[in-house]
Coordinates of C-alpha atoms in Angstrom, one line a residue:
Chain A
M1 CA 40.8 -10.7 -39.5
K2 CA 38.3 -12.9 -38.4
K3 CA 40.7 -14.7 -36.2
I4 CA 41.8 -11.7 -34.0
L5 CA 38.5 -10.1 -33.4
L6 CA 36.7 -13.4 -32.2
P7 CA 39.3 -13.9 -29.0
A8 CA 39.8 -10.3 -28.5
L9 CA 35.7 -10.1 -28.0
L10 CA 35.3 -12.9 -25.7
L11 CA 38.2 -11.5 -23.9
S12 CA 36.3 -8.1 -23.7
F13 CA 33.6 -9.8 -22.8
F14 CA 34.2 -11.7 -19.7
L15 CA 36.7 -8.8 -18.5
S16 CA 33.9 -6.5 -18.6
C17 CA 32.0 -9.4 -16.9
T18 CA 34.2 -9.7 -14.2
S19 CA 35.2 -6.4 -13.6
S20 CA 31.4 -5.7 -13.0
E21 CA 31.1 -8.3 -10.9
N22 CA 34.0 -6.8 -9.0
N23 CA 32.3 -3.4 -8.9
T24 CA 29.3 -5.3 -7.5
G25 CA 31.6 -7.1 -4.9
N26 CA 33.0 -3.8 -3.6
G27 CA 30.4 -2.3 -1.4
E28 CA 29.9 -5.3 0.7
A29 CA 32.0 -4.5 3.3
S30 CA 30.9 -1.2 3.7
D31 CA 27.9 0.4 5.0
K32 CA 26.5 -3.1 6.3
Q33 CA 22.4 -1.2 7.2
L34 CA 20.1 -3.0 9.4
I35 CA 18.1 -5.5 7.6
L36 CA 14.7 -6.7 9.1
K37 CA 13.4 -9.8 7.3
V38 CA 9.8 -10.5 6.7
D39 CA 8.1 -13.2 5.1
G40 CA 5.1 -14.8 5.1
S41 CA 1.4 -14.9 3.9
S42 CA 0.6 -13.4 0.9
T43 CA -2.6 -12.2 2.1
V44 CA -0.8 -10.1 4.9
Y45 CA 1.9 -8.7 2.3
P46 CA 0.0 -5.8 1.3
I47 CA -0.6 -4.5 4.5
T48 CA 3.4 -4.8 5.8
E49 CA 4.1 -3.5 2.4
A50 CA 2.0 -0.2 3.2
V51 CA 3.7 0.2 6.7
A52 CA 6.9 -0.3 5.1
E53 CA 6.6 2.0 2.7
D54 CA 5.6 4.8 5.0
Y55 CA 8.2 4.1 8.1
R56 CA 11.4 4.0 5.3
A57 CA 10.0 7.6 4.4
A58 CA 10.7 8.5 8.0
N59 CA 13.4 5.9 9.2
P60 CA 15.7 5.2 6.2
Q61 CA 18.2 3.6 8.4
L62 CA 16.0 0.6 8.8
Q63 CA 16.0 -1.8 5.7
V64 CA 12.8 -4.0 5.6
T65 CA 12.5 -6.8 3.3
I66 CA 9.3 -8.7 2.7
G67 CA 9.3 -12.2 0.9
I68 CA 6.1 -14.3 -0.1
S69 CA 6.2 -17.7 0.9
G70 CA 2.5 -18.1 2.5
T71 CA 1.8 -18.5 6.1
G72 CA 3.2 -22.3 6.5
G73 CA 6.1 -21.0 4.6
G74 CA 6.8 -18.3 6.2
M75 CA 6.5 -20.3 9.5
K76 CA 9.1 -22.8 8.3
K77 CA 11.7 -19.8 8.0
F78 CA 10.5 -18.0 11.4
T79 CA 10.8 -21.1 13.3
V80 CA 14.4 -22.2 12.7
G81 CA 14.7 -18.2 13.3
E82 CA 15.8 -17.3 9.4
I83 CA 13.7 -14.3 9.6
D84 CA 12.3 -11.9 12.2
I85 CA 8.9 -11.6 11.6
C86 CA 6.2 -13.7 9.8
N87 CA 2.9 -12.8 7.9
A88 CA 0.5 -15.0 9.0
S89 CA -3.3 -15.3 7.9
R90 CA -3.7 -17.7 10.8
P91 CA -2.8 -18.2 13.8
I92 CA 0.3 -20.1 14.9
K93 CA -0.6 -23.6 15.0
K94 CA 0.9 -26.0 18.0
S95 CA 2.9 -28.3 15.5
E96 CA 4.6 -24.8 14.8
N97 CA 4.8 -23.4 18.4
D98 CA 6.5 -26.8 19.4
I99 CA 9.4 -26.1 16.9
C100 CA 9.6 -22.6 18.3
I101 CA 10.3 -24.1 21.8
E102 CA 12.6 -27.0 20.6
K103 CA 14.4 -23.7 19.4
N104 CA 14.2 -22.0 21.8
I105 CA 12.9 -18.7 19.5
K106 CA 10.6 -16.7 21.5
Y107 CA 7.9 -14.6 19.6
I108 CA 5.5 -11.6 20.1
E109 CA 1.6 -12.1 18.3
L110 CA 0.4 -9.1 17.4
P111 CA -3.0 -9.4 15.8
I112 CA -3.2 -6.7 13.3
A113 CA -6.3 -6.6 11.0
Y114 CA -9.6 -8.7 10.5
D115 CA -10.4 -10.4 6.7
G116 CA -13.6 -11.7 6.2
L117 CA -13.7 -15.0 3.9
A118 CA -16.1 -14.7 1.1
V119 CA -18.2 -16.9 -0.1
T120 CA -19.3 -16.3 -3.9
V121 CA -21.8 -17.6 -6.6
N122 CA -22.1 -16.8 -10.2
P123 CA -24.4 -13.6 -10.5
K124 CA -26.9 -16.0 -12.8
N125 CA -27.3 -18.1 -9.8
N126 CA -30.6 -17.5 -8.3
W127 CA -31.6 -20.4 -6.2
V128 CA -28.9 -19.3 -3.4
D129 CA -30.1 -17.3 -1.1
Y130 CA -27.8 -18.5 1.7
L131 CA -25.9 -21.1 3.1
T132 CA -25.6 -22.6 6.3
V133 CA -22.1 -24.0 7.6
A134 CA -23.8 -27.2 7.9
E135 CA -24.4 -27.0 4.1
L136 CA -20.9 -25.4 3.4
K137 CA -19.4 -28.4 5.3
T138 CA -21.4 -31.1 3.2
I139 CA -20.3 -29.2 0.0
W140 CA -16.2 -29.0 0.8
E141 CA -15.5 -31.5 3.1
A142 CA -13.2 -34.6 2.6
A143 CA -16.0 -37.5 2.2
A144 CA -17.8 -35.0 -0.6
Q145 CA -14.7 -35.9 -3.3
G146 CA -16.3 -37.1 -6.3
K147 CA -20.1 -37.7 -4.3
I148 CA -21.3 -33.8 -4.2
M149 CA -21.6 -32.9 -7.7
N150 CA -24.8 -31.2 -7.6
W151 CA -26.8 -28.3 -6.5
S152 CA -29.9 -30.5 -6.1
Q153 CA -27.9 -32.7 -3.2
I154 CA -27.0 -29.9 -1.1
R155 CA -31.1 -28.5 -0.7
K156 CA -33.8 -29.7 -1.5
G157 CA -35.4 -27.8 -4.5
W158 CA -32.4 -26.4 -5.7
P159 CA -31.7 -26.9 -9.4
D160 CA -30.4 -30.4 -10.9
K161 CA -27.0 -28.5 -12.1
P162 CA -23.2 -29.5 -11.8
I163 CA -21.5 -27.5 -8.6
K164 CA -18.4 -26.3 -9.9
L165 CA -16.1 -25.5 -7.1
F166 CA -13.1 -22.7 -7.0
G167 CA -10.5 -22.1 -3.4
P168 CA -7.3 -21.7 -2.5
G169 CA -4.5 -24.0 -2.7
T170 CA -3.2 -26.2 0.0
D171 CA -0.4 -24.3 0.8
S172 CA -2.4 -20.6 1.8
G173 CA -3.4 -19.8 5.4
T174 CA -6.8 -18.8 3.9
F175 CA -7.0 -23.0 3.0
D176 CA -6.0 -24.0 6.4
Y177 CA -8.8 -21.5 8.1
F178 CA -11.5 -22.0 5.9
T179 CA -11.3 -25.9 6.2
E180 CA -10.9 -25.3 9.9
A181 CA -13.5 -23.0 10.6
V182 CA -16.0 -24.8 8.4
I183 CA -15.4 -28.5 8.5
G184 CA -13.7 -28.9 11.9
K185 CA -10.4 -30.2 10.8
Q186 CA -7.5 -28.4 9.5
G187 CA -6.8 -28.9 5.8
D188 CA -9.7 -31.6 5.8
S189 CA -10.9 -30.4 2.3
R190 CA -11.6 -32.3 -0.6
G191 CA -9.5 -31.9 -3.6
D192 CA -11.6 -32.0 -6.9
Y193 CA -11.8 -28.7 -7.0
T194 CA -10.0 -25.9 -9.1
A195 CA -7.3 -24.3 -6.8
S196 CA -4.9 -21.6 -7.2
E197 CA -2.9 -19.6 -4.9
D198 CA -4.0 -16.0 -7.1
D199 CA -7.5 -15.3 -6.1
N200 CA -8.0 -13.3 -9.3
V201 CA -8.2 -16.8 -10.8
L202 CA -10.8 -17.6 -8.7
V203 CA -12.4 -14.5 -8.9
Q204 CA -12.6 -15.3 -12.8
G205 CA -13.7 -18.9 -12.5
V206 CA -16.7 -18.1 -10.4
S207 CA -18.1 -15.7 -12.7
S208 CA -17.7 -17.5 -16.0
D209 CA -20.0 -20.6 -14.9
D210 CA -22.9 -20.3 -13.4
G211 CA -23.0 -23.2 -11.4
S212 CA -20.0 -22.1 -9.7
L213 CA -19.0 -21.4 -6.3
G214 CA -15.9 -20.0 -4.9
Y215 CA -14.4 -18.6 -1.6
F216 CA -11.7 -16.0 -1.1
G217 CA -10.6 -12.8 1.1
L218 CA -13.6 -10.4 1.0
A219 CA -10.9 -7.7 -0.6
Y220 CA -11.3 -9.4 -4.0
Y221 CA -15.4 -9.7 -3.9
E222 CA -15.5 -5.8 -3.5
E223 CA -13.5 -5.7 -6.0
N224 CA -15.1 -7.8 -8.1
A225 CA -18.9 -6.9 -7.0
S226 CA -20.2 -6.7 -10.5
K227 CA -19.5 -9.8 -11.4
L228 CA -19.9 -11.9 -8.3
K229 CA -22.8 -12.9 -5.6
L230 CA -22.2 -12.5 -2.4
V231 CA -24.0 -15.7 -0.5
P232 CA -24.2 -14.8 3.3
I233 CA -23.7 -17.1 5.9
D234 CA -25.6 -18.9 8.6
D235 CA -24.0 -20.6 11.4
G236 CA -26.6 -21.6 13.0
N237 CA -25.7 -19.5 16.9
E238 CA -28.5 -17.4 17.4
S239 CA -26.5 -15.5 20.3
N240 CA -23.8 -14.3 17.7
G241 CA -26.4 -12.7 15.2
A242 CA -29.3 -14.5 13.5
G243 CA -30.2 -16.1 10.6
P244 CA -27.7 -15.9 8.0
I245 CA -24.7 -12.5 7.7
A246 CA -23.2 -11.3 4.8
P247 CA -19.8 -9.9 5.8
S248 CA -19.1 -6.7 5.8
L249 CA -17.0 -4.0 8.2
E250 CA -19.9 -4.4 10.8
T251 CA -20.3 -8.1 10.5
V252 CA -16.7 -8.7 10.9
Q253 CA -15.3 -6.4 13.0
N254 CA -18.3 -7.5 15.8
G255 CA -17.8 -10.9 14.7
T256 CA -21.2 -11.8 13.7
Y257 CA -20.0 -13.0 10.5
A258 CA -19.1 -16.4 11.6
P259 CA -17.0 -18.3 11.3
L260 CA -15.6 -17.2 8.2
S261 CA -13.9 -13.8 9.9
R262 CA -10.8 -14.4 10.9
V263 CA -7.6 -12.2 12.2
L264 CA -4.3 -11.8 10.3
L265 CA -1.4 -11.4 12.6
I266 CA 2.3 -10.6 12.4
Y267 CA 4.9 -12.9 14.7
A268 CA 7.9 -10.9 15.7
N269 CA 11.1 -12.9 17.0
S270 CA 11.9 -11.4 20.8
A271 CA 15.9 -11.9 19.4
A272 CA 14.9 -9.3 16.6
E273 CA 12.2 -7.4 18.4
G274 CA 15.1 -6.4 21.4
K275 CA 16.7 -4.1 19.1
K276 CA 15.4 -0.5 19.1
E277 CA 15.1 0.3 15.3
V278 CA 12.8 -3.2 15.3
K279 CA 10.6 -2.4 18.2
D280 CA 10.0 1.1 17.1
F281 CA 8.9 -0.2 13.9
L282 CA 6.4 -2.5 15.0
H283 CA 5.3 0.6 17.3
F284 CA 4.8 2.3 14.0
Y285 CA 3.0 -0.6 12.8
I286 CA 0.1 -0.7 15.1
E287 CA -0.2 2.9 15.4
N288 CA -0.7 3.5 11.7
A289 CA -2.5 0.0 11.0
P290 CA -6.0 1.4 11.5
T291 CA -5.7 3.8 8.6
L292 CA -3.0 1.7 6.5
V293 CA -5.0 -1.9 6.6
K294 CA -8.1 0.1 5.6
E295 CA -6.6 1.7 2.5
V296 CA -5.4 -1.6 1.3
G297 CA -8.5 -3.3 1.7
F298 CA -8.8 -4.7 5.0
I299 CA -10.8 -4.5 8.0
P300 CA -9.1 -2.2 11.0
L301 CA -9.3 -4.0 14.5
Q302 CA -11.3 -1.7 16.9
S303 CA -9.3 1.0 18.3
N304 CA -9.3 -0.3 22.1
I305 CA -7.9 -3.3 20.7
Y306 CA -4.9 -1.7 18.7
A307 CA -4.5 0.2 22.3
T308 CA -4.3 -3.8 24.0
V309 CA -1.8 -4.7 21.2
A310 CA 0.5 -1.8 21.6
Q311 CA 0.1 -2.4 25.4
R312 CA 1.4 -6.4 24.6
L313 CA 4.3 -5.1 22.6
E314 CA 5.5 -2.8 25.0
N315 CA 5.6 -5.1 27.7
D316 CA 7.2 -7.8 25.6
V317 CA 4.6 -10.0 26.3
T318 CA 5.7 -13.4 24.6
G319 CA 3.7 -16.5 23.7
S320 CA 0.3 -17.0 21.8
I321 CA -2.9 -16.2 23.0
Y322 CA -4.2 -19.1 20.6
T323 CA -2.5 -22.0 22.3
D324 CA -5.8 -23.6 23.6
G325 CA -7.4 -24.4 20.7
H326 CA -9.2 -21.1 20.2
E327 CA -7.9 -21.4 16.2
V328 CA -11.3 -19.8 15.0
G329 CA -13.4 -16.7 15.1
T330 CA -12.7 -13.3 16.2
N331 CA -13.1 -12.7 19.8
L332 CA -10.0 -11.1 20.2
E333 CA -11.4 -8.8 23.0
D334 CA -11.6 -11.9 25.1
L335 CA -8.6 -14.0 24.4
L336 CA -6.2 -10.9 24.6
K337 CA -7.8 -10.4 28.1
T338 CA -7.5 -13.9 29.2
A339 CA -4.1 -14.3 28.0
K340 CA -3.0 -10.8 30.1
S341 CA -3.8 -12.4 33.0
D342 CA -1.9 -15.8 32.1
T343 CA 1.3 -13.9 31.8
A344 CA 0.7 -11.4 34.9
E345 CA 1.3 -14.3 37.3
Chain B
M1 CA 10.8 -25.4 -67.6
S2 CA 9.7 -25.4 -63.8
P3 CA 10.8 -28.6 -62.0
F4 CA 7.5 -28.7 -60.6
E5 CA 6.3 -29.9 -63.8
R6 CA 7.7 -33.6 -63.9
H7 CA 5.3 -34.3 -60.9
S8 CA 2.5 -35.7 -61.4
L9 CA -0.8 -33.8 -60.1
E10 CA -1.6 -35.7 -57.2
Q11 CA 1.9 -34.8 -55.7
R12 CA 1.6 -31.2 -56.4
V13 CA -1.7 -31.1 -54.3
K14 CA -0.5 -33.2 -50.9
D15 CA 2.5 -30.2 -51.7
L16 CA -0.3 -27.7 -51.3
V17 CA -1.9 -29.2 -48.7
F18 CA 1.3 -29.1 -46.9
Q19 CA 2.0 -25.7 -47.9
A20 CA -1.5 -24.6 -46.4
V21 CA -0.8 -26.6 -43.0
A22 CA 2.6 -24.8 -42.6
I23 CA 1.0 -21.0 -43.0
I24 CA -1.9 -22.1 -40.7
G25 CA 0.5 -23.3 -38.0
L26 CA 2.4 -20.0 -38.1
L27 CA -0.7 -17.6 -38.3
F28 CA -1.9 -19.7 -34.9
A29 CA 1.1 -19.1 -33.3
V30 CA 1.8 -15.7 -34.6
S31 CA -2.3 -14.3 -34.1
I32 CA -1.7 -15.8 -30.6
L33 CA 1.5 -13.7 -29.8
V34 CA -0.3 -10.5 -31.2
L35 CA -3.1 -11.1 -29.2
L36 CA -1.1 -11.1 -25.8
L37 CA 1.0 -8.3 -26.8
V38 CA -2.0 -6.0 -28.0
N39 CA -4.0 -7.1 -24.7
V40 CA -0.7 -6.5 -22.3
F41 CA 0.2 -2.8 -24.4
K42 CA -3.3 -1.9 -24.4
D43 CA -3.6 -2.5 -20.2
G44 CA 0.2 -1.6 -19.4
F45 CA 1.2 1.3 -22.2
S46 CA -0.7 4.0 -20.3
R47 CA 1.8 3.7 -17.0
L48 CA 4.6 3.2 -18.6
D49 CA 7.0 6.0 -17.7
W50 CA 10.2 6.7 -16.2
S51 CA 9.1 7.3 -13.0
F52 CA 7.4 3.2 -13.0
I53 CA 11.1 2.4 -14.0
T54 CA 12.7 4.1 -11.6
S55 CA 10.3 3.9 -8.5
Y56 CA 10.4 0.8 -5.3
P57 CA 7.4 -0.8 -4.8
S58 CA 4.6 1.0 -3.2
R59 CA 0.7 0.4 -2.0
K60 CA -0.7 3.0 -4.1
A61 CA -0.4 1.5 -7.6
E62 CA 0.2 5.0 -9.4
N63 CA 3.3 5.5 -7.4
A64 CA 4.6 2.1 -7.3
G65 CA 7.6 1.1 -9.7
I66 CA 10.1 -1.8 -10.9
I67 CA 13.6 -0.3 -10.0
P68 CA 14.6 -3.3 -7.6
G69 CA 12.9 -5.8 -9.5
L70 CA 14.7 -4.6 -13.1
A71 CA 18.2 -4.1 -11.1
G72 CA 17.8 -7.9 -9.8
T73 CA 17.2 -9.4 -13.1
L74 CA 19.8 -7.7 -14.8
L75 CA 22.4 -8.8 -12.4
L76 CA 21.0 -11.9 -11.9
V77 CA 21.1 -12.9 -15.6
L78 CA 24.7 -11.1 -15.8
L79 CA 25.7 -13.3 -13.0
T80 CA 24.3 -16.2 -14.6
A81 CA 26.1 -15.9 -17.9
I82 CA 29.4 -15.3 -16.1
I83 CA 28.7 -18.7 -14.3
S84 CA 27.0 -20.7 -17.1
I85 CA 28.2 -19.8 -20.6
P86 CA 32.1 -20.4 -20.0
I87 CA 31.4 -23.8 -17.9
G88 CA 28.8 -24.8 -20.6
I89 CA 31.0 -24.4 -23.4
G90 CA 33.8 -26.1 -21.8
A91 CA 31.8 -28.9 -21.1
A92 CA 30.6 -29.1 -24.4
I93 CA 33.8 -28.9 -26.1
Y94 CA 35.2 -32.0 -23.6
L95 CA 32.2 -33.7 -24.3
E96 CA 32.8 -32.9 -28.5
E97 CA 37.0 -33.3 -28.6
Y98 CA 38.2 -34.9 -26.3
G99 CA 36.1 -37.2 -24.4
R100 CA 36.0 -40.5 -24.9
K101 CA 32.7 -41.9 -26.9
N102 CA 32.4 -45.0 -24.6
W103 CA 29.5 -45.9 -22.3
L104 CA 30.6 -43.5 -19.6
G105 CA 30.4 -40.4 -22.3
R106 CA 26.8 -41.7 -23.6
L107 CA 25.7 -41.9 -20.1
V108 CA 26.6 -38.2 -19.4
E109 CA 24.9 -37.4 -22.6
I110 CA 21.6 -38.6 -21.7
N111 CA 21.6 -37.4 -18.5
I112 CA 22.5 -33.8 -19.6
A113 CA 19.6 -34.1 -22.0
N114 CA 17.4 -35.2 -18.9
L115 CA 18.4 -32.6 -16.9
A116 CA 17.5 -30.1 -19.5
G117 CA 13.9 -31.6 -19.2
V118 CA 13.8 -31.6 -15.6
P119 CA 11.2 -28.9 -14.3
S120 CA 12.4 -25.7 -13.2
I121 CA 11.2 -26.0 -9.8
V122 CA 13.3 -29.0 -9.0
Y123 CA 16.0 -26.6 -9.7
G124 CA 14.7 -24.6 -6.9
L125 CA 15.0 -27.2 -4.1
L126 CA 18.3 -28.2 -5.0
G127 CA 19.3 -24.5 -4.9
L128 CA 17.7 -24.3 -1.4
G129 CA 19.6 -27.5 -0.5
L130 CA 23.0 -26.9 -2.0
F131 CA 23.8 -23.0 -2.1
V132 CA 21.2 -21.5 0.5
R133 CA 21.8 -24.1 3.4
W134 CA 24.6 -25.8 2.8
M135 CA 26.9 -23.5 1.6
Q136 CA 25.3 -21.1 3.5
L137 CA 24.7 -18.1 0.5
D138 CA 21.4 -17.5 2.3
R139 CA 19.0 -15.8 0.0
S140 CA 21.4 -13.8 -2.1
L141 CA 21.7 -12.9 -5.5
L142 CA 24.5 -15.5 -6.1
A143 CA 22.8 -18.3 -4.8
G144 CA 20.0 -17.2 -7.3
A145 CA 22.4 -16.9 -9.9
L146 CA 24.3 -20.6 -9.7
T147 CA 20.6 -21.9 -9.5
M148 CA 20.1 -20.4 -12.7
G149 CA 23.4 -21.0 -13.7
L150 CA 22.6 -24.8 -13.4
L151 CA 19.1 -24.4 -14.9
V152 CA 20.2 -22.9 -18.1
M153 CA 23.4 -24.8 -18.6
P154 CA 22.4 -28.2 -20.1
V155 CA 20.6 -26.0 -23.1
I156 CA 24.0 -24.3 -23.7
I157 CA 26.0 -27.4 -23.2
I158 CA 23.8 -29.1 -25.9
S159 CA 23.6 -26.4 -28.4
T160 CA 27.0 -26.0 -28.3
R161 CA 27.6 -29.4 -28.8
E162 CA 25.5 -29.3 -31.7
A163 CA 27.6 -26.3 -33.3
I164 CA 30.5 -28.0 -32.9
K165 CA 29.4 -31.3 -34.4
A166 CA 28.1 -29.2 -37.3
V167 CA 31.5 -27.9 -38.2
P168 CA 32.8 -29.9 -41.7
S169 CA 35.4 -32.3 -40.5
G170 CA 37.6 -31.6 -43.1
I171 CA 38.3 -28.3 -41.1
R172 CA 39.8 -29.9 -38.7
E173 CA 41.3 -32.4 -40.6
A174 CA 43.3 -29.4 -42.9
S175 CA 44.1 -27.9 -39.4
W176 CA 45.9 -30.6 -38.2
A177 CA 47.4 -31.6 -41.7
V178 CA 49.1 -28.2 -41.1
G179 CA 50.6 -29.4 -38.0
A180 CA 47.9 -27.5 -35.7
T181 CA 47.3 -29.1 -32.1
K182 CA 43.9 -30.1 -30.7
W183 CA 43.4 -26.6 -28.9
Q184 CA 44.6 -24.6 -31.9
T185 CA 42.1 -26.1 -33.7
I186 CA 39.1 -25.7 -31.3
W187 CA 40.4 -22.0 -30.7
H188 CA 40.7 -20.8 -34.5
H189 CA 38.7 -23.0 -36.3
L190 CA 35.8 -24.6 -34.2
L191 CA 35.0 -21.7 -32.1
P192 CA 34.8 -19.0 -34.5
I193 CA 33.0 -21.4 -37.1
A194 CA 30.3 -22.7 -34.6
F195 CA 30.1 -19.5 -32.2
P196 CA 26.9 -18.3 -34.3
S197 CA 25.2 -21.2 -33.5
I198 CA 26.4 -21.1 -29.8
L199 CA 25.2 -17.8 -29.4
T200 CA 21.7 -18.7 -30.1
G201 CA 21.9 -21.4 -27.6
I202 CA 22.9 -18.8 -25.6
I203 CA 19.9 -17.1 -26.3
L204 CA 17.3 -19.6 -25.5
A205 CA 19.4 -20.1 -22.3
I206 CA 19.5 -16.9 -20.9
S207 CA 16.0 -15.7 -22.3
R208 CA 14.8 -18.6 -20.1
A209 CA 16.8 -17.4 -16.9
I210 CA 15.1 -14.0 -17.7
G211 CA 11.6 -15.5 -17.1
E212 CA 11.8 -17.9 -14.6
T213 CA 10.4 -16.8 -11.0
A214 CA 9.7 -20.4 -9.5
P215 CA 13.4 -21.6 -8.8
L216 CA 13.9 -18.1 -7.3
I217 CA 10.7 -18.0 -5.2
T218 CA 11.6 -21.5 -3.4
I219 CA 15.3 -20.5 -2.9
G220 CA 13.4 -17.1 -1.4
A221 CA 13.8 -14.4 -3.6
L222 CA 12.0 -11.5 -2.1
T223 CA 9.0 -9.8 -3.3
Y224 CA 9.6 -6.1 -1.4
V225 CA 13.0 -4.6 -1.1
T226 CA 13.6 -1.0 -0.7
F227 CA 17.2 -1.1 -1.8
L228 CA 19.3 -1.5 -5.0
P229 CA 21.8 -5.1 -4.7
D230 CA 25.0 -3.6 -3.2
S231 CA 27.0 -7.0 -3.9
V232 CA 26.2 -10.6 -4.8
Q233 CA 25.7 -11.2 -1.0
S234 CA 22.5 -8.9 -0.9
P235 CA 19.0 -10.0 -1.2
F236 CA 17.3 -9.1 -3.9
T237 CA 13.9 -9.5 -6.1
V238 CA 13.5 -9.7 -9.5
L239 CA 10.7 -8.6 -12.2
P240 CA 8.9 -11.9 -12.6
I241 CA 8.4 -11.9 -9.0
Q242 CA 7.2 -8.4 -8.6
I243 CA 4.9 -8.8 -12.0
F244 CA 3.3 -12.1 -10.5
N245 CA 2.8 -10.1 -7.5
W246 CA 0.6 -7.4 -8.6
V247 CA -1.0 -9.8 -11.1
S248 CA -2.3 -11.1 -8.0
R249 CA -3.3 -8.1 -6.0
P250 CA -7.4 -7.3 -6.2
Q251 CA -7.3 -4.1 -7.2
E252 CA -7.1 -3.2 -11.0
A253 CA -4.8 -0.7 -11.2
F254 CA -2.2 -3.1 -9.9
H255 CA -3.0 -5.4 -12.9
E256 CA -2.1 -2.3 -15.0
N257 CA 1.4 -2.3 -13.4
A258 CA 1.6 -6.0 -13.6
A259 CA 1.1 -5.0 -17.4
A260 CA 3.8 -2.4 -17.8
G261 CA 6.0 -4.6 -15.8
I262 CA 5.8 -7.1 -18.4
I263 CA 6.3 -4.9 -21.6
V264 CA 9.4 -3.8 -19.7
L265 CA 10.5 -7.1 -19.4
L266 CA 9.7 -7.9 -23.1
L267 CA 12.0 -5.0 -24.0
F268 CA 14.5 -6.0 -22.0
T269 CA 15.1 -9.4 -23.7
L270 CA 14.3 -8.6 -27.0
F271 CA 17.0 -6.0 -26.1
L272 CA 19.4 -9.0 -25.4
N273 CA 18.1 -11.1 -28.1
S274 CA 18.8 -7.9 -30.5
M275 CA 22.4 -7.8 -29.2
A276 CA 23.2 -11.3 -29.8
I277 CA 22.0 -11.3 -33.1
I278 CA 23.9 -8.5 -34.5
L279 CA 27.0 -10.2 -32.7
R280 CA 25.7 -13.6 -34.8
N281 CA 25.5 -11.4 -37.6
R282 CA 28.8 -10.2 -37.5
F283 CA 30.5 -13.5 -36.6
S284 CA 28.5 -15.7 -39.3
K285 CA 30.1 -13.8 -42.2

């Protein structure tokens, strides 16, 4: 009995497996829907997810898929044409732009939201009232590795207490942006800090040690405001708001929370954008960004800037507004203006 | 008369100490597991309902569901099993029964044991280069299943070999003595006897495939998909990726979703394992 049962069972197991494989295989020829492939930043992901969700309700004919491989990872796929849209938490790099030119990939750059990077310390920390950009640089630059280990080394009068640092990992656009804005050179950060791609881990780290300091997206501060202390930042530029300024909707939007306000963008491949469905989706994106951006915890652009962005999309303006080194900051209005006159020629 | 009375007092004390250490070890492992389960159930149980299972992801935590991830995980595990089990068992039978035990055989043996310890991300990179780019399977379910198949195959091969090795040689010899061929011996005697242990290896392998995320992210599995895979070439997501995404969101409500997703994943693994255990008990009689 046992001898018959085993082969029979094995056989039926494999038969059922292969037949179900056939079933899954049958569908491939029929109803090939248009798939819009989006990938890139995990920061921008919730915004694009919200847009895709609402768009799907009205337009089920376009299937939107979104992956998360970081801004850098997404750009790698975008610049070789593997995906249609790249979510980016920083502007496209010159090196990435060069690959696009080489591979003959044209793209449309669409700013969609602002985000502030919050610098936070533990609530029990009673000595830090604000930090200057120079002090942040002292803490985070590569030269500080193994040397700046104590709060007393940062400003006179601060206690002789070890400083514990928390920040995002090197694959993240947030890391790229912070190092560019504070240290002046992208990626030039010390390595001896606790790095995590998951901002909740950073929040937990900062909130559990009273000598800690960390930076991450503003949304993570707002959800955990009771466990953290927000540090105002002084960029030493009087024309840009005097003294230390804490991030908020206003200060990020008007650019006075400098240099740690940033623009979140999406990059659309022109070839994909040429399709009616995709263009439709992008218009829907810009139209609904003001409400959806806010809903998922980011800061919307000013309405006149959304109008300019929609205009750019309508006119199929390709290329980046950031090519001449304006990598940091949120003066979108000026950037968009100069970019417009460039393409008009 | 108890057999222990023959031992000295010192030996009995040693015995007791060892027993205590073993019990503490067990309690430690179990209590951590219980703590983890209690934590997850506390956070996630209230979110668990039918609409959570059947909904697509959403920006509103209370509307979000796991259906694309669940379907992706199911199909991926099924495909992985189809790919890795026959090849894995076949390889093990060859190595154990047919292959010569020379230096080449030992080299293969060492390499397979090594492969079982390679970090999963390395398999992801291999899958990206080999299946996604070179074979142009794109970021499909099939590419994911092939990568996972490679990942779990060493476990299947090693456990199957051990299972076959454990069959008493008297059974082989008796089978040959009545004139059975090598294949008949393997099919009618070795495999049925070894089957329960082979199944244990398969459970371990498949459970690993269910929980892995890193290689799938590397080969480009997605996070947001609003359709179910309709072919082996479909783009897909899996439950662990969805859970990871929710865990890393700032809002507390998404963390509850993640906990609920973990419960579903646990139940799914438990279901597969209990199936295997039922099968094993049937055959080990």
